[in-house]
Amino acid sequence: MMVNNINNGGNINKPPVDNQKLNQQQAQQAAAKSTQAAQTQAPRQDSVSLTQSAQQLNQVQKKGSDAPVNQEKVDKLKKAIQNGEYRVNPEALAKKIAKLEAEIFGVKR
């Protein structure tokens, strides 16, 4: 009398089918096909959004590039710095920095 392996269909060397793996592979193939179909149907649109801080920085940069330059004054300051004759007034500098920050961030003093 011959006994057949029910799971292997009588073939002892053939491994049993793992239904869970088979289902996973089929699901992955289906997902890949749907992703490919979606990509061919409509191209993706890229978009960028800037934070409020980035927008403010952009405005400050535009104002700085639009400002007129007094080249004579720039040259005079360069020469004074190179000769070691330029002196910084810390109090005046602090006031100007505070004023600039107030303008940038809208703080009233």
PDB file of N, CA and C in Angstrom, residues 12-108:
ATOM      1  N   ILE A  12       7.247  14.239  -2.646  1.00  0.00           N
ATOM      2  CA  ILE A  12       7.885  14.476  -1.348  1.00  0.00           C
ATOM      3  C   ILE A  12       8.899  15.602  -1.426  1.00  0.00           C
ATOM      4  N   ASN A  13       9.543  15.813  -2.563  1.00  0.00           N
ATOM      5  CA  ASN A  13      10.581  16.832  -2.705  1.00  0.00           C
ATOM      6  C   ASN A  13      10.023  18.238  -2.898  1.00  0.00           C
ATOM      7  N   LYS A  14       8.776  18.378  -3.238  1.00  0.00           N
ATOM      8  CA  LYS A  14       8.162  19.677  -3.499  1.00  0.00           C
ATOM      9  C   LYS A  14       7.696  20.294  -2.170  1.00  0.00           C
ATOM     10  N   PRO A  15       8.154  21.523  -1.833  1.00  0.00           N
ATOM     11  CA  PRO A  15       7.732  22.140  -0.565  1.00  0.00           C
ATOM     12  C   PRO A  15       6.273  22.586  -0.644  1.00  0.00           C
ATOM     13  N   PRO A  16       5.599  22.641   0.501  1.00  0.00           N
ATOM     14  CA  PRO A  16       4.201  23.077   0.499  1.00  0.00           C
ATOM     15  C   PRO A  16       4.104  24.571   0.153  1.00  0.00           C
ATOM     16  N   VAL A  17       2.989  24.992  -0.420  1.00  0.00           N
ATOM     17  CA  VAL A  17       2.765  26.382  -0.793  1.00  0.00           C
ATOM     18  C   VAL A  17       2.450  27.180   0.466  1.00  0.00           C
ATOM     19  N   ASP A  18       3.153  28.292   0.621  1.00  0.00           N
ATOM     20  CA  ASP A  18       2.898  29.177   1.752  1.00  0.00           C
ATOM     21  C   ASP A  18       1.898  30.231   1.281  1.00  0.00           C
ATOM     22  N   ASN A  19       0.628  30.055   1.648  1.00  0.00           N
ATOM     23  CA  ASN A  19      -0.426  30.949   1.164  1.00  0.00           C
ATOM     24  C   ASN A  19      -0.239  32.383   1.639  1.00  0.00           C
ATOM     25  N   GLN A  20       0.302  32.561   2.826  1.00  0.00           N
ATOM     26  CA  GLN A  20       0.501  33.911   3.344  1.00  0.00           C
ATOM     27  C   GLN A  20       1.512  34.667   2.478  1.00  0.00           C
ATOM     28  N   LYS A  21       2.627  34.034   2.136  1.00  0.00           N
ATOM     29  CA  LYS A  21       3.623  34.674   1.285  1.00  0.00           C
ATOM     30  C   LYS A  21       3.060  34.942  -0.109  1.00  0.00           C
ATOM     31  N   LEU A  22       2.315  34.006  -0.619  1.00  0.00           N
ATOM     32  CA  LEU A  22       1.711  34.161  -1.934  1.00  0.00           C
ATOM     33  C   LEU A  22       0.769  35.362  -1.951  1.00  0.00           C
ATOM     34  N   ASN A  23      -0.046  35.500  -0.920  1.00  0.00           N
ATOM     35  CA  ASN A  23      -0.969  36.631  -0.816  1.00  0.00           C
ATOM     36  C   ASN A  23      -0.211  37.954  -0.715  1.00  0.00           C
ATOM     37  N   GLN A  24       0.890  37.968   0.051  1.00  0.00           N
ATOM     38  CA  GLN A  24       1.694  39.185   0.191  1.00  0.00           C
ATOM     39  C   GLN A  24       2.304  39.588  -1.152  1.00  0.00           C
ATOM     40  N   GLN A  25       2.826  38.614  -1.878  1.00  0.00           N
ATOM     41  CA  GLN A  25       3.433  38.903  -3.175  1.00  0.00           C
ATOM     42  C   GLN A  25       2.389  39.454  -4.148  1.00  0.00           C
ATOM     43  N   GLN A  26       1.217  38.859  -4.136  1.00  0.00           N
ATOM     44  CA  GLN A  26       0.153  39.329  -5.029  1.00  0.00           C
ATOM     45  C   GLN A  26      -0.272  40.752  -4.656  1.00  0.00           C
ATOM     46  N   ALA A  27      -0.350  41.042  -3.359  1.00  0.00           N
ATOM     47  CA  ALA A  27      -0.724  42.382  -2.905  1.00  0.00           C
ATOM     48  C   ALA A  27       0.346  43.401  -3.301  1.00  0.00           C
ATOM     49  N   GLN A  28       1.613  43.041  -3.189  1.00  0.00           N
ATOM     50  CA  GLN A  28       2.696  43.942  -3.569  1.00  0.00           C
ATOM     51  C   GLN A  28       2.674  44.219  -5.067  1.00  0.00           C
ATOM     52  N   GLN A  29       2.417  43.190  -5.856  1.00  0.00           N
ATOM     53  CA  GLN A  29       2.348  43.366  -7.306  1.00  0.00           C
ATOM     54  C   GLN A  29       1.179  44.274  -7.684  1.00  0.00           C
ATOM     55  N   ALA A  30       0.054  44.090  -7.029  1.00  0.00           N
ATOM     56  CA  ALA A  30      -1.122  44.922  -7.301  1.00  0.00           C
ATOM     57  C   ALA A  30      -0.853  46.371  -6.918  1.00  0.00           C
ATOM     58  N   ALA A  31      -0.189  46.574  -5.770  1.00  0.00           N
ATOM     59  CA  ALA A  31       0.132  47.934  -5.327  1.00  0.00           C
ATOM     60  C   ALA A  31       1.102  48.601  -6.295  1.00  0.00           C
ATOM     61  N   ALA A  32       2.086  47.871  -6.773  1.00  0.00           N
ATOM     62  CA  ALA A  32       3.055  48.412  -7.725  1.00  0.00           C
ATOM     63  C   ALA A  32       2.364  48.799  -9.027  1.00  0.00           C
ATOM     64  N   LYS A  33       1.430  47.979  -9.482  1.00  0.00           N
ATOM     65  CA  LYS A  33       0.713  48.291 -10.719  1.00  0.00           C
ATOM     66  C   LYS A  33      -0.154  49.532 -10.556  1.00  0.00           C
ATOM     67  N   SER A  34      -0.828  49.656  -9.413  1.00  0.00           N
ATOM     68  CA  SER A  34      -1.694  50.821  -9.210  1.00  0.00           C
ATOM     69  C   SER A  34      -0.871  52.093  -9.054  1.00  0.00           C
ATOM     70  N   THR A  35       0.295  51.993  -8.425  1.00  0.00           N
ATOM     71  CA  THR A  35       1.180  53.150  -8.289  1.00  0.00           C
ATOM     72  C   THR A  35       1.686  53.575  -9.659  1.00  0.00           C
ATOM     73  N   GLN A  36       2.077  52.612 -10.470  1.00  0.00           N
ATOM     74  CA  GLN A  36       2.557  52.900 -11.816  1.00  0.00           C
ATOM     75  C   GLN A  36       1.446  53.535 -12.649  1.00  0.00           C
ATOM     76  N   ALA A  37       0.245  53.041 -12.518  1.00  0.00           N
ATOM     77  CA  ALA A  37      -0.887  53.588 -13.268  1.00  0.00           C
ATOM     78  C   ALA A  37      -1.182  55.017 -12.821  1.00  0.00           C
ATOM     79  N   ALA A  38      -1.098  55.279 -11.527  1.00  0.00           N
ATOM     80  CA  ALA A  38      -1.358  56.622 -11.007  1.00  0.00           C
ATOM     81  C   ALA A  38      -0.303  57.605 -11.500  1.00  0.00           C
ATOM     82  N   GLN A  39       0.931  57.168 -11.600  1.00  0.00           N
ATOM     83  CA  GLN A  39       2.006  58.038 -12.055  1.00  0.00           C
ATOM     84  C   GLN A  39       1.860  58.366 -13.528  1.00  0.00           C
ATOM     85  N   THR A  40       1.381  57.451 -14.314  1.00  0.00           N
ATOM     86  CA  THR A  40       1.226  57.712 -15.739  1.00  0.00           C
ATOM     87  C   THR A  40      -0.017  58.523 -16.032  1.00  0.00           C
ATOM     88  N   GLN A  41      -0.997  58.519 -15.156  1.00  0.00           N
ATOM     89  CA  GLN A  41      -2.242  59.236 -15.393  1.00  0.00           C
ATOM     90  C   GLN A  41      -2.072  60.734 -15.206  1.00  0.00           C
ATOM     91  N   ALA A  42      -1.479  61.171 -14.092  1.00  0.00           N
ATOM     92  CA  ALA A  42      -1.367  62.599 -13.814  1.00  0.00           C
ATOM     93  C   ALA A  42       0.004  62.897 -13.212  1.00  0.00           C
ATOM     94  N   PRO A  43       0.761  63.800 -13.835  1.00  0.00           N
ATOM     95  CA  PRO A  43       2.056  64.152 -13.258  1.00  0.00           C
ATOM     96  C   PRO A  43       1.858  64.924 -11.952  1.00  0.00           C
ATOM     97  N   ARG A  44       2.780  64.690 -11.031  1.00  0.00           N
ATOM     98  CA  ARG A  44       2.684  65.353  -9.722  1.00  0.00           C
ATOM     99  C   ARG A  44       3.129  66.803  -9.845  1.00  0.00           C
ATOM    100  N   GLN A  45       2.473  67.655  -9.112  1.00  0.00           N
ATOM    101  CA  GLN A  45       2.816  69.072  -9.066  1.00  0.00           C
ATOM    102  C   GLN A  45       3.612  69.340  -7.797  1.00  0.00           C
ATOM    103  N   ASP A  46       4.780  69.944  -7.932  1.00  0.00           N
ATOM    104  CA  ASP A  46       5.576  70.304  -6.768  1.00  0.00           C
ATOM    105  C   ASP A  46       5.104  71.653  -6.242  1.00  0.00           C
ATOM    106  N   SER A  47       5.225  71.828  -4.938  1.00  0.00           N
ATOM    107  CA  SER A  47       4.860  73.112  -4.347  1.00  0.00           C
ATOM    108  C   SER A  47       5.784  73.409  -3.175  1.00  0.00           C
ATOM    109  N   VAL A  48       5.913  74.691  -2.889  1.00  0.00           N
ATOM    110  CA  VAL A  48       6.770  75.145  -1.799  1.00  0.00           C
ATOM    111  C   VAL A  48       5.990  76.168  -1.000  1.00  0.00           C
ATOM    112  N   SER A  49       6.105  76.098   0.319  1.00  0.00           N
ATOM    113  CA  SER A  49       5.522  77.147   1.149  1.00  0.00           C
ATOM    114  C   SER A  49       6.592  77.620   2.128  1.00  0.00           C
ATOM    115  N   LEU A  50       6.675  78.925   2.296  1.00  0.00           N
ATOM    116  CA  LEU A  50       7.683  79.520   3.163  1.00  0.00           C
ATOM    117  C   LEU A  50       7.072  79.902   4.505  1.00  0.00           C
ATOM    118  N   THR A  51       7.851  79.754   5.549  1.00  0.00           N
ATOM    119  CA  THR A  51       7.387  80.172   6.863  1.00  0.00           C
ATOM    120  C   THR A  51       7.327  81.694   6.896  1.00  0.00           C
ATOM    121  N   GLN A  52       6.675  82.227   7.899  1.00  0.00           N
ATOM    122  CA  GLN A  52       6.558  83.678   8.026  1.00  0.00           C
ATOM    123  C   GLN A  52       7.945  84.299   8.206  1.00  0.00           C
ATOM    124  N   SER A  53       8.814  83.649   8.949  1.00  0.00           N
ATOM    125  CA  SER A  53      10.169  84.170   9.146  1.00  0.00           C
ATOM    126  C   SER A  53      10.929  84.232   7.827  1.00  0.00           C
ATOM    127  N   ALA A  54      10.777  83.210   7.003  1.00  0.00           N
ATOM    128  CA  ALA A  54      11.452  83.201   5.705  1.00  0.00           C
ATOM    129  C   ALA A  54      10.906  84.303   4.803  1.00  0.00           C
ATOM    130  N   GLN A  55       9.615  84.543   4.878  1.00  0.00           N
ATOM    131  CA  GLN A  55       9.017  85.616   4.078  1.00  0.00           C
ATOM    132  C   GLN A  55       9.538  86.973   4.527  1.00  0.00           C
ATOM    133  N   GLN A  56       9.662  87.169   5.850  1.00  0.00           N
ATOM    134  CA  GLN A  56      10.189  88.429   6.365  1.00  0.00           C
ATOM    135  C   GLN A  56      11.644  88.621   5.939  1.00  0.00           C
ATOM    136  N   LEU A  57      12.437  87.559   6.007  1.00  0.00           N
ATOM    137  CA  LEU A  57      13.829  87.636   5.591  1.00  0.00           C
ATOM    138  C   LEU A  57      13.921  87.993   4.113  1.00  0.00           C
ATOM    139  N   ASN A  58      13.049  87.427   3.299  1.00  0.00           N
ATOM    140  CA  ASN A  58      13.028  87.735   1.874  1.00  0.00           C
ATOM    141  C   ASN A  58      12.720  89.210   1.642  1.00  0.00           C
ATOM    142  N   GLN A  59      11.780  89.766   2.401  1.00  0.00           N
ATOM    143  CA  GLN A  59      11.438  91.182   2.269  1.00  0.00           C
ATOM    144  C   GLN A  59      12.609  92.075   2.664  1.00  0.00           C
ATOM    145  N   VAL A  60      13.307  91.705   3.738  1.00  0.00           N
ATOM    146  CA  VAL A  60      14.453  92.493   4.192  1.00  0.00           C
ATOM    147  C   VAL A  60      15.557  92.459   3.139  1.00  0.00           C
ATOM    148  N   GLN A  61      15.790  91.293   2.547  1.00  0.00           N
ATOM    149  CA  GLN A  61      16.810  91.181   1.510  1.00  0.00           C
ATOM    150  C   GLN A  61      16.464  92.028   0.288  1.00  0.00           C
ATOM    151  N   LYS A  62      15.184  92.049  -0.078  1.00  0.00           N
ATOM    152  CA  LYS A  62      14.764  92.879  -1.206  1.00  0.00           C
ATOM    153  C   LYS A  62      14.981  94.359  -0.909  1.00  0.00           C
ATOM    154  N   LYS A  63      14.624  94.777   0.302  1.00  0.00           N
ATOM    155  CA  LYS A  63      14.818  96.181   0.684  1.00  0.00           C
ATOM    156  C   LYS A  63      16.296  96.543   0.654  1.00  0.00           C
ATOM    157  N   GLY A  64      17.128  95.617   1.121  1.00  0.00           N
ATOM    158  CA  GLY A  64      18.574  95.870   1.150  1.00  0.00           C
ATOM    159  C   GLY A  64      19.162  95.990  -0.240  1.00  0.00           C
ATOM    160  N   SER A  65      18.691  95.173  -1.167  1.00  0.00           N
ATOM    161  CA  SER A  65      19.226  95.229  -2.531  1.00  0.00           C
ATOM    162  C   SER A  65      18.687  96.428  -3.301  1.00  0.00           C
ATOM    163  N   ASP A  66      17.530  96.953  -2.903  1.00  0.00           N
ATOM    164  CA  ASP A  66      16.941  98.108  -3.575  1.00  0.00           C
ATOM    165  C   ASP A  66      17.477  99.432  -3.039  1.00  0.00           C
ATOM    166  N   ALA A  67      18.143  99.400  -1.880  1.00  0.00           N
ATOM    167  CA  ALA A  67      18.615 100.634  -1.246  1.00  0.00           C
ATOM    168  C   ALA A  67      19.761 101.242  -2.052  1.00  0.00           C
ATOM    169  N   PRO A  68      19.779 102.579  -2.162  1.00  0.00           N
ATOM    170  CA  PRO A  68      20.877 103.232  -2.875  1.00  0.00           C
ATOM    171  C   PRO A  68      22.179 103.131  -2.064  1.00  0.00           C
ATOM    172  N   VAL A  69      23.311 103.106  -2.760  1.00  0.00           N
ATOM    173  CA  VAL A  69      24.609 102.992  -2.103  1.00  0.00           C
ATOM    174  C   VAL A  69      25.391 104.279  -2.325  1.00  0.00           C
ATOM    175  N   ASN A  70      25.871 104.844  -1.216  1.00  0.00           N
ATOM    176  CA  ASN A  70      26.729 106.024  -1.293  1.00  0.00           C
ATOM    177  C   ASN A  70      28.171 105.517  -1.377  1.00  0.00           C
ATOM    178  N   GLN A  71      28.653 105.339  -2.602  1.00  0.00           N
ATOM    179  CA  GLN A  71      29.956 104.722  -2.809  1.00  0.00           C
ATOM    180  C   GLN A  71      31.084 105.553  -2.208  1.00  0.00           C
ATOM    181  N   GLU A  72      30.920 106.852  -2.202  1.00  0.00           N
ATOM    182  CA  GLU A  72      31.954 107.726  -1.608  1.00  0.00           C
ATOM    183  C   GLU A  72      32.101 107.446  -0.116  1.00  0.00           C
ATOM    184  N   LYS A  73      30.972 107.301   0.565  1.00  0.00           N
ATOM    185  CA  LYS A  73      30.998 107.011   2.000  1.00  0.00           C
ATOM    186  C   LYS A  73      31.577 105.618   2.262  1.00  0.00           C
ATOM    187  N   VAL A  74      31.226 104.648   1.425  1.00  0.00           N
ATOM    188  CA  VAL A  74      31.742 103.289   1.564  1.00  0.00           C
ATOM    189  C   VAL A  74      33.258 103.291   1.430  1.00  0.00           C
ATOM    190  N   ASP A  75      33.769 103.995   0.413  1.00  0.00           N
ATOM    191  CA  ASP A  75      35.218 104.060   0.199  1.00  0.00           C
ATOM    192  C   ASP A  75      35.930 104.732   1.372  1.00  0.00           C
ATOM    193  N   LYS A  76      35.322 105.787   1.920  1.00  0.00           N
ATOM    194  CA  LYS A  76      35.904 106.507   3.062  1.00  0.00           C
ATOM    195  C   LYS A  76      35.979 105.585   4.289  1.00  0.00           C
ATOM    196  N   LEU A  77      34.906 104.821   4.534  1.00  0.00           N
ATOM    197  CA  LEU A  77      34.891 103.889   5.666  1.00  0.00           C
ATOM    198  C   LEU A  77      35.914 102.769   5.478  1.00  0.00           C
ATOM    199  N   LYS A  78      36.036 102.240   4.267  1.00  0.00           N
ATOM    200  CA  LYS A  78      37.022 101.188   3.996  1.00  0.00           C
ATOM    201  C   LYS A  78      38.434 101.675   4.303  1.00  0.00           C
ATOM    202  N   LYS A  79      38.701 102.880   3.870  1.00  0.00           N
ATOM    203  CA  LYS A  79      40.045 103.446   4.090  1.00  0.00           C
ATOM    204  C   LYS A  79      40.307 103.634   5.585  1.00  0.00           C
ATOM    205  N   ALA A  80      39.313 104.122   6.319  1.00  0.00           N
ATOM    206  CA  ALA A  80      39.474 104.330   7.764  1.00  0.00           C
ATOM    207  C   ALA A  80      39.690 103.000   8.487  1.00  0.00           C
ATOM    208  N   ILE A  81      38.968 101.941   8.069  1.00  0.00           N
ATOM    209  CA  ILE A  81      39.130 100.617   8.690  1.00  0.00           C
ATOM    210  C   ILE A  81      40.516 100.064   8.390  1.00  0.00           C
ATOM    211  N   GLN A  82      40.961 100.193   7.144  1.00  0.00           N
ATOM    212  CA  GLN A  82      42.275  99.682   6.761  1.00  0.00           C
ATOM    213  C   GLN A  82      43.404 100.392   7.511  1.00  0.00           C
ATOM    214  N   ASN A  83      43.235 101.674   7.770  1.00  0.00           N
ATOM    215  CA  ASN A  83      44.260 102.460   8.476  1.00  0.00           C
ATOM    216  C   ASN A  83      44.152 102.331   9.994  1.00  0.00           C
ATOM    217  N   GLY A  84      43.099 101.653  10.478  1.00  0.00           N
ATOM    218  CA  GLY A  84      42.918 101.504  11.923  1.00  0.00           C
ATOM    219  C   GLY A  84      42.381 102.751  12.589  1.00  0.00           C
ATOM    220  N   GLU A  85      41.786 103.649  11.811  1.00  0.00           N
ATOM    221  CA  GLU A  85      41.274 104.920  12.327  1.00  0.00           C
ATOM    222  C   GLU A  85      39.790 104.870  12.661  1.00  0.00           C
ATOM    223  N   TYR A  86      39.103 103.820  12.251  1.00  0.00           N
ATOM    224  CA  TYR A  86      37.658 103.730  12.466  1.00  0.00           C
ATOM    225  C   TYR A  86      37.361 103.262  13.876  1.00  0.00           C
ATOM    226  N   ARG A  87      36.528 103.987  14.579  1.00  0.00           N
ATOM    227  CA  ARG A  87      36.143 103.640  15.946  1.00  0.00           C
ATOM    228  C   ARG A  87      34.632 103.433  16.003  1.00  0.00           C
ATOM    229  N   VAL A  88      34.222 102.408  16.734  1.00  0.00           N
ATOM    230  CA  VAL A  88      32.798 102.083  16.875  1.00  0.00           C
ATOM    231  C   VAL A  88      32.288 102.685  18.175  1.00  0.00           C
ATOM    232  N   ASN A  89      31.136 103.375  18.101  1.00  0.00           N
ATOM    233  CA  ASN A  89      30.463 103.897  19.288  1.00  0.00           C
ATOM    234  C   ASN A  89      29.448 102.829  19.696  1.00  0.00           C
ATOM    235  N   PRO A  90      29.728 102.066  20.783  1.00  0.00           N
ATOM    236  CA  PRO A  90      28.845 100.948  21.155  1.00  0.00           C
ATOM    237  C   PRO A  90      27.413 101.382  21.481  1.00  0.00           C
ATOM    238  N   GLU A  91      27.245 102.560  22.080  1.00  0.00           N
ATOM    239  CA  GLU A  91      25.888 103.010  22.421  1.00  0.00           C
ATOM    240  C   GLU A  91      25.077 103.317  21.156  1.00  0.00           C
ATOM    241  N   ALA A  92      25.681 103.983  20.213  1.00  0.00           N
ATOM    242  CA  ALA A  92      24.984 104.312  18.971  1.00  0.00           C
ATOM    243  C   ALA A  92      24.671 103.029  18.191  1.00  0.00           C
ATOM    244  N   LEU A  93      25.611 102.094  18.181  1.00  0.00           N
ATOM    245  CA  LEU A  93      25.395 100.819  17.499  1.00  0.00           C
ATOM    246  C   LEU A  93      24.227 100.057  18.128  1.00  0.00           C
ATOM    247  N   ALA A  94      24.171 100.003  19.453  1.00  0.00           N
ATOM    248  CA  ALA A  94      23.092  99.294  20.150  1.00  0.00           C
ATOM    249  C   ALA A  94      21.730  99.918  19.828  1.00  0.00           C
ATOM    250  N   LYS A  95      21.673 101.251  19.781  1.00  0.00           N
ATOM    251  CA  LYS A  95      20.411 101.925  19.464  1.00  0.00           C
ATOM    252  C   LYS A  95      19.955 101.602  18.040  1.00  0.00           C
ATOM    253  N   LYS A  96      20.904 101.580  17.118  1.00  0.00           N
ATOM    254  CA  LYS A  96      20.545 101.290  15.719  1.00  0.00           C
ATOM    255  C   LYS A  96      20.102  99.838  15.548  1.00  0.00           C
ATOM    256  N   ILE A  97      20.743  98.927  16.275  1.00  0.00           N
ATOM    257  CA  ILE A  97      20.337  97.522  16.203  1.00  0.00           C
ATOM    258  C   ILE A  97      18.930  97.356  16.769  1.00  0.00           C
ATOM    259  N   ALA A  98      18.643  98.014  17.896  1.00  0.00           N
ATOM    260  CA  ALA A  98      17.307  97.926  18.497  1.00  0.00           C
ATOM    261  C   ALA A  98      16.253  98.507  17.556  1.00  0.00           C
ATOM    262  N   LYS A  99      16.588  99.611  16.896  1.00  0.00           N
ATOM    263  CA  LYS A  99      15.649 100.236  15.965  1.00  0.00           C
ATOM    264  C   LYS A  99      15.379  99.312  14.773  1.00  0.00           C
ATOM    265  N   LEU A 100      16.426  98.695  14.243  1.00  0.00           N
ATOM    266  CA  LEU A 100      16.268  97.779  13.119  1.00  0.00           C
ATOM    267  C   LEU A 100      15.399  96.575  13.498  1.00  0.00           C
ATOM    268  N   GLU A 101      15.649  95.994  14.666  1.00  0.00           N
ATOM    269  CA  GLU A 101      14.842  94.860  15.117  1.00  0.00           C
ATOM    270  C   GLU A 101      13.382  95.260  15.280  1.00  0.00           C
ATOM    271  N   ALA A 102      13.143  96.463  15.789  1.00  0.00           N
ATOM    272  CA  ALA A 102      11.775  96.933  15.949  1.00  0.00           C
ATOM    273  C   ALA A 102      11.095  97.057  14.588  1.00  0.00           C
ATOM    274  N   GLU A 103      11.824  97.519  13.585  1.00  0.00           N
ATOM    275  CA  GLU A 103      11.244  97.648  12.242  1.00  0.00           C
ATOM    276  C   GLU A 103      10.971  96.273  11.624  1.00  0.00           C
ATOM    277  N   ILE A 104      11.907  95.363  11.821  1.00  0.00           N
ATOM    278  CA  ILE A 104      11.754  94.043  11.219  1.00  0.00           C
ATOM    279  C   ILE A 104      10.608  93.271  11.855  1.00  0.00           C
ATOM    280  N   PHE A 105      10.565  93.259  13.171  1.00  0.00           N
ATOM    281  CA  PHE A 105       9.598  92.417  13.887  1.00  0.00           C
ATOM    282  C   PHE A 105       8.354  93.186  14.322  1.00  0.00           C
ATOM    283  N   GLY A 106       8.247  94.463  13.970  1.00  0.00           N
ATOM    284  CA  GLY A 106       7.039  95.233  14.259  1.00  0.00           C
ATOM    285  C   GLY A 106       6.850  95.569  15.731  1.00  0.00           C
ATOM    286  N   VAL A 107       7.939  95.652  16.473  1.00  0.00           N
ATOM    287  CA  VAL A 107       7.839  95.970  17.899  1.00  0.00           C
ATOM    288  C   VAL A 107       7.890  97.484  18.060  1.00  0.00           C
ATOM    289  N   LYS A 108       6.956  98.015  18.827  1.00  0.00           N
ATOM    290  CA  LYS A 108       6.935  99.462  19.065  1.00  0.00           C
ATOM    291  C   LYS A 108       7.614  99.750  20.392  1.00  0.00           C
TER     292      LYS A 108
END
